[in-house]
XYZ file of C-alpha atoms in Angstrom:
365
model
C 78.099 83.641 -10.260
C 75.580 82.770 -7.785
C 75.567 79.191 -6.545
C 74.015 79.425 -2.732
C 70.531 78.772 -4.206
C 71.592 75.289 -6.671
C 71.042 73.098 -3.639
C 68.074 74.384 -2.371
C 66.723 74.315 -6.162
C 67.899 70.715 -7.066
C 65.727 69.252 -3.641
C 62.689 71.280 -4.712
C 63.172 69.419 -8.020
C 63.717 65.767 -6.403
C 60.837 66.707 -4.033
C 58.667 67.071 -7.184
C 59.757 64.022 -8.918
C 59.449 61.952 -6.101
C 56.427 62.889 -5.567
C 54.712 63.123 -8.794
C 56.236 59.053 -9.078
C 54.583 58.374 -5.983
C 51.531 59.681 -7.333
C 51.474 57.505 -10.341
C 52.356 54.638 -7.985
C 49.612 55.098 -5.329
C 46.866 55.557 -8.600
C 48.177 52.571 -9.903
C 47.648 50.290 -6.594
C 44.767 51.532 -6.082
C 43.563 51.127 -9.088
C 44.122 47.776 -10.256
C 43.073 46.529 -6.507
C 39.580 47.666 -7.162
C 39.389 46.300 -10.046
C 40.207 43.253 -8.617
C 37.931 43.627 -5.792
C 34.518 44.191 -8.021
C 35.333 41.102 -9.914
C 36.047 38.982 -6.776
C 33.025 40.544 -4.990
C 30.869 40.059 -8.205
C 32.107 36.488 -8.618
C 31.307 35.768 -4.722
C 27.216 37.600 -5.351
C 27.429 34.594 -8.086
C 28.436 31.656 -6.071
C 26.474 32.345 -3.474
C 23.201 33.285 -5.418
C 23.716 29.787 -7.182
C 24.051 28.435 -3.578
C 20.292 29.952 -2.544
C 18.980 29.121 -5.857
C 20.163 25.321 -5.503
C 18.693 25.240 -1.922
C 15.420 26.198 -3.293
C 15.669 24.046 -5.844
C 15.634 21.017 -3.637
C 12.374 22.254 -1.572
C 11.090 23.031 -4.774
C 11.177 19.688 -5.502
C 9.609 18.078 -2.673
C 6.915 20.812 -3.181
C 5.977 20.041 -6.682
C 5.821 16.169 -5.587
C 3.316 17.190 -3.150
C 1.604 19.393 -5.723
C 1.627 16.960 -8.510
C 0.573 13.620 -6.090
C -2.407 15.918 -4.917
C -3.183 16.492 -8.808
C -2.981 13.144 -9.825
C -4.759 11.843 -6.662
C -8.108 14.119 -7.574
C -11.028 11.554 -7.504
C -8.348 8.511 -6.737
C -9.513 7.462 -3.368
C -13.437 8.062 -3.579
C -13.411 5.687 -6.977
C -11.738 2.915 -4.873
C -14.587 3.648 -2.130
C -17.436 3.738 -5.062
C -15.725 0.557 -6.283
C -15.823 -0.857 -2.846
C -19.141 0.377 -2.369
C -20.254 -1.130 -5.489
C -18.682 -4.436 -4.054
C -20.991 -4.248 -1.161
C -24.368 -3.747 -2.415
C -23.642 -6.607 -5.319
C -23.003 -9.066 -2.054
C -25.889 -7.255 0.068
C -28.137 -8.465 -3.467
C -26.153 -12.056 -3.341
C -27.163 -12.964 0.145
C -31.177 -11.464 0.088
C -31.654 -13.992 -3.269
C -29.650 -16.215 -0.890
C -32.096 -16.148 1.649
C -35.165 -15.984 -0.787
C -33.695 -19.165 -2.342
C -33.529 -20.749 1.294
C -37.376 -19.344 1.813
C -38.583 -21.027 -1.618
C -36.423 -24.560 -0.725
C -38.272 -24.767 2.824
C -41.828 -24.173 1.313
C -41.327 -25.983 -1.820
C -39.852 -29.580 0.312
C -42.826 -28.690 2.586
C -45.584 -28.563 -0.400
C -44.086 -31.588 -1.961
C -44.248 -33.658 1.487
C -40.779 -34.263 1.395
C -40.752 -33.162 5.188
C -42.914 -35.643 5.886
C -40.986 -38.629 3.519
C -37.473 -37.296 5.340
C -39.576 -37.534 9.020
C -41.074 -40.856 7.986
C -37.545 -42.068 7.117
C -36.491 -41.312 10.912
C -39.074 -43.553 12.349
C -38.446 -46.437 10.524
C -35.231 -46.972 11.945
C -33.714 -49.722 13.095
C -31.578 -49.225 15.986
C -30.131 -45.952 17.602
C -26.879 -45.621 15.207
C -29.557 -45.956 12.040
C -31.883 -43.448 13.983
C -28.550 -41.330 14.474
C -27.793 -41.832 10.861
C -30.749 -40.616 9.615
C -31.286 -37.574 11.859
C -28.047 -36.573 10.528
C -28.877 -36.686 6.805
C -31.977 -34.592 7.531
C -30.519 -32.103 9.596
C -28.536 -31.449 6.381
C -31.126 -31.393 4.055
C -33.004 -28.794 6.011
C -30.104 -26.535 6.603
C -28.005 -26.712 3.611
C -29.822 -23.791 1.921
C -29.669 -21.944 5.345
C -25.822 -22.672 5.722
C -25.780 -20.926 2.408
C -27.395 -17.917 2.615
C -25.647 -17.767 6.415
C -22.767 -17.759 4.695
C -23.339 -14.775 2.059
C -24.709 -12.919 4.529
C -21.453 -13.035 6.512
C -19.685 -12.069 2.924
C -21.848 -9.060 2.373
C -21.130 -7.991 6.406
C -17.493 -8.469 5.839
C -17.640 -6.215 2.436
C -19.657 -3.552 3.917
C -17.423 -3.086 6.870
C -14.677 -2.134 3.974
C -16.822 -0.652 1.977
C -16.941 2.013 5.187
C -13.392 1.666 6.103
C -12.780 2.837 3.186
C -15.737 5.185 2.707
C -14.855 7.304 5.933
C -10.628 7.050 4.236
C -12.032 8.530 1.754
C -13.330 11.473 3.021
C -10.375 12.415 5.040
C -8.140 12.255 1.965
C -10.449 14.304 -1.039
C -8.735 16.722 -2.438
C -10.022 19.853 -3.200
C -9.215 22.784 -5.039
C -8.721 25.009 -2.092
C -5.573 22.292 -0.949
C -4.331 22.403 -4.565
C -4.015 26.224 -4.489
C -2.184 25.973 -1.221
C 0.198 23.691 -2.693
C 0.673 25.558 -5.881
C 1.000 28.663 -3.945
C 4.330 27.119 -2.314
C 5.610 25.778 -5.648
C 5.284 29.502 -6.991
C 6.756 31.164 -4.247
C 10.156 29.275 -4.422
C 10.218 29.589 -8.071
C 9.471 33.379 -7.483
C 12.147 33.766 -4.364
C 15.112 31.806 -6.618
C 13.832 34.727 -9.494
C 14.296 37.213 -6.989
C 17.825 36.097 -5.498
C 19.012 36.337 -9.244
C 17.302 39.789 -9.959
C 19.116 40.945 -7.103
C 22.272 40.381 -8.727
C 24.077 43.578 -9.828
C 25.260 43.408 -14.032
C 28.572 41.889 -12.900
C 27.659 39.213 -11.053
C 24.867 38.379 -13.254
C 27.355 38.040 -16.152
C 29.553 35.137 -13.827
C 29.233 31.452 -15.136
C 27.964 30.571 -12.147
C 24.817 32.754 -12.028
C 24.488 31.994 -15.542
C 24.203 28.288 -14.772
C 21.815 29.089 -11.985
C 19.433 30.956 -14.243
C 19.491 28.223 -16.594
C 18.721 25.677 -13.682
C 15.384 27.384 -12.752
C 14.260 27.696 -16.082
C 14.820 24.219 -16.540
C 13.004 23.697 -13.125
C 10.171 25.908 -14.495
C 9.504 24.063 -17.381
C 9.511 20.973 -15.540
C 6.710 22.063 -12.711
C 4.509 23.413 -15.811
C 5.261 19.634 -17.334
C 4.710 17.947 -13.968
C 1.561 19.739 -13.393
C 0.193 19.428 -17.104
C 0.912 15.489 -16.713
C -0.661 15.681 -13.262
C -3.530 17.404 -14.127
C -3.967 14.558 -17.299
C -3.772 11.393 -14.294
C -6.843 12.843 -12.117
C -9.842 10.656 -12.182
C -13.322 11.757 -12.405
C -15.772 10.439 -9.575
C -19.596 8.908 -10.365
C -21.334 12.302 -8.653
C -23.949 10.664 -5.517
C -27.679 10.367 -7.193
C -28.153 13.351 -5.308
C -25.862 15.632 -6.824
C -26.001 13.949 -10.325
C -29.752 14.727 -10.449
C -29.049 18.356 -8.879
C -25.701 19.171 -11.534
C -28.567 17.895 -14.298
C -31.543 19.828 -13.357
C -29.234 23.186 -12.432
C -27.630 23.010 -15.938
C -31.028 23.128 -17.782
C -31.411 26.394 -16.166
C -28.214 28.291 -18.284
C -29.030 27.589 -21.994
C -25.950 25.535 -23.654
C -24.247 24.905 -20.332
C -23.272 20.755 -20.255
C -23.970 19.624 -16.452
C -20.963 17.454 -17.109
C -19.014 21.032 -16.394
C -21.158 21.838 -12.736
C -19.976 18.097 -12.099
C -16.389 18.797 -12.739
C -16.704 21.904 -10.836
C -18.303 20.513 -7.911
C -15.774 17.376 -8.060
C -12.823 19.516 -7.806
C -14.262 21.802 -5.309
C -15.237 19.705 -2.176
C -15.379 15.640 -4.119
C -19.188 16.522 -4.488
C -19.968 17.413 -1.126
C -17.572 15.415 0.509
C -15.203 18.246 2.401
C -17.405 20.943 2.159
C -16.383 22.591 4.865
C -14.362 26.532 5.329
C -11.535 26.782 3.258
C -8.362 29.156 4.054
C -9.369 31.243 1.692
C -13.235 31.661 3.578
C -14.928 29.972 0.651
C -17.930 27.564 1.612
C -20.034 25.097 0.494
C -20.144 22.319 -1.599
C -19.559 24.776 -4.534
C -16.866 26.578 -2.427
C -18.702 29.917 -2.642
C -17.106 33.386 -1.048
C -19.661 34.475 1.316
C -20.316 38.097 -0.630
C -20.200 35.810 -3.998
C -22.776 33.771 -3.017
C -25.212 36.686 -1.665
C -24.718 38.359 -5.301
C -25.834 35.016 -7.086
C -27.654 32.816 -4.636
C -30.369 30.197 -6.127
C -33.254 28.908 -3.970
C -32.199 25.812 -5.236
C -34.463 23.275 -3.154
C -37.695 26.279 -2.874
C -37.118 25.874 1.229
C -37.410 29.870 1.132
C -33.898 29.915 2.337
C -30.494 31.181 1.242
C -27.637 28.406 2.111
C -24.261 28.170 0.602
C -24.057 24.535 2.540
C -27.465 23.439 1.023
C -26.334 21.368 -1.864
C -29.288 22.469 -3.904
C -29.285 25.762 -3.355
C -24.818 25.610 -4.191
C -25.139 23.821 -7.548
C -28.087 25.663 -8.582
C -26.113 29.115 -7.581
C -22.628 27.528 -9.104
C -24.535 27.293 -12.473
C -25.969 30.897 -12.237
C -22.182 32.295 -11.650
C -20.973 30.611 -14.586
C -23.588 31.202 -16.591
C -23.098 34.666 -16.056
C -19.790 34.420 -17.126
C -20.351 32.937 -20.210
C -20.234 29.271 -19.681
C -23.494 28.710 -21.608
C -21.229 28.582 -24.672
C -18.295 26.412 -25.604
C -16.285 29.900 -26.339
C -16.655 31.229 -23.026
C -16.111 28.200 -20.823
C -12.787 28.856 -19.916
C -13.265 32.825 -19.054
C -16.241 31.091 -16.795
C -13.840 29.209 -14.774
C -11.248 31.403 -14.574
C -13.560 34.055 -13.245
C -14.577 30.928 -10.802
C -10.979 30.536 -9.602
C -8.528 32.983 -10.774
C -5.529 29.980 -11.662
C -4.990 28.438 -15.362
C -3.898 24.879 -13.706
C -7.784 25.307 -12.220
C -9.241 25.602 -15.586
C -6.926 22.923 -16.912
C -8.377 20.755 -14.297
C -11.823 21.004 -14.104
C -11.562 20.753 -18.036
C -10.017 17.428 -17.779
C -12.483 15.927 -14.961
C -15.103 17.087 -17.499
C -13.880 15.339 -20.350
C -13.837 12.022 -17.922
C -16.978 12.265 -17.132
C -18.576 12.762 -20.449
C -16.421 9.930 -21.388
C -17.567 7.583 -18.139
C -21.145 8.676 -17.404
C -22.948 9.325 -20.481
């Protein structure tokens, strides 16, 4: 019997087993490690997605305070000034009957010859503290109406300086729709980068309680910047248009057959507070009516017949404004909203001007 080759044989065979067990035993650590590591890694994408998202959350919210003050502040500040204004011209009114009153006292003691009985009275005093007396009591018969209308004069001074204060305050702060669509641009683009940091999520991660919270979280912040803006929108005021532009939003509206000039109003409010900031947006727009230059050359209205073309004119704006909506088919109720869309391409826009509009039917006619 041959035994030289047994040994050589049995190695081989331990070779093999060893080897095929430390196969097994490397797949198996290397298997359950990964595993391990996609969860951990997918669980880490989670935490720190909900991290970013809460991050934005917090500017998001300063943002949409910003957003929904400006909303809410539309028309706030030039109705204190028209109030103030208001104010002034009732006192300017008080002291000019003030002074007529004074006027008519003077001639009336002077037809009557009470001059004369009050001068007579001083010469037939008796000594120097009766003459004294007497001078006294007819120095305040002669000025007492004076004193008064002094004085109201002085009161309608003292409102018209605030009446300016706050005219010139109010300019500075109008807001227009070019600021608003700033300000809802930035509440947009953190609700759109938050979207994105959870998009970017692989399946796994997106699956982890923590993203899942953080999804839930913005649409909860969603819902509350459409709320916050819809509530916004409902607290803007509507301004009394200058006599000016309320004859001008009139007289341009007759042109479109069906259009309500209570709608160029609203339009011209939320654009530039009736002419008040009509200056160059960021966007380029200009005007009172906030026209785009190549906008305004495709509809422009020789509003006030000067032979000229000028987006700043207010005439020829409002009269051009009510062309451009016209043609988009604001001379009916059904199209009014596809006219102001078209107008400015943003739904909290046509919410807006909508609302003003409603305020001003309800205040000025």
């Amino acid at each position: 019997m041959d035994t030289g080759g047994r040994p050589a044989r049995a190695a081989r065979w331990t070779w093999r087993v060893a080897a095929s067990c430390a196969c097994v035993a490397l797949n198996w650590t290397s298997a359950v490690p990964a595993h391990a590591e996609d969860a951990a890694g997918a669980r880490r994408q989670a935490r720190d997605a909900a991290a970013q998202v809460q991050s934005i959350e917090l500017r998001l919210a300063v943002a949409r305070r910003a957003y929904e003050d400006a909303l809410s502040g539309v028309g706030g500040q030039v109705s204190e000034y028209l109030t103030a204004d208001g104010e002034r011209a009732d006192a300017q009114a008080e002291a000019d009957a003030a002074q007529d009153r004074a006027g008519a006292s003077a001639r009336a003691l002077y037809l009557s010859g009470g001059q004369a009985g009050l001068l007579n009275s001083v010469f037939e005093s008796h000594s120097m503290a009766d003459l004294a007396t007497r001078l006294i009591s007819v120095d305040r018969v002669l000025s007492s109406t004076s004193a008064l209308a002094d004085e109201a004069q002085q009161s309608a001074d003292h409102l018209a300086d605030v009446a300016d204060a706050q005219g010139r305050a109010a300019d500075a702060a109008v807001v227009t729709a070019a600021d608003l669509t700033r300000q809802a641009g930035q509440v947009q683009e953190l609700l759109d980068q938050a979207q994105h940091t959870l998009d970017a999520l692989s399946a796994t991660a997106r699956s982890m309680t923590e993203a899942e919270q953080a999804s839930r979280a913005l649409a909860a912040a969603r819902a509350a910047a459409r709320m916050g803006q819809d509530a916004a929108i409902g607290a803007a005021r509507a301004q009394a248009p200058p006599a000016e532009y309320f004859r001008l939003y009139r007289a341009a509206a007759a042109t479109c057959t069906g259009m309500d000039w209570t709608l160029l109003a609203a339009v011209g409010q939320v654009e530039s507070g009736h002419g008040r900031n009509a200056g160059v947006s960021s966007a380029g727009a200009v005007g009172p009516m906030q026209f785009m230059p190549a906008t305004f050359d495709a509809y422009s209205v020789d509003g006030d017949h000067d032979g000229r073309l000028d987006p700043y004119s207010p005439a020829d704006a409002v009269f051009t404004a009510a062309h451009y909506l016209c043609s988009g088919g604001a001379g009916s109720p059904s199209g009014v909203r596809a006219a102001l869309y078209r107008y400015n391409h943003a739904d909290w826009y046509v919410e807006l001007v909508l609302s003003v509009q409603q305020q001003i039917r309800l205040d000025y006619l």
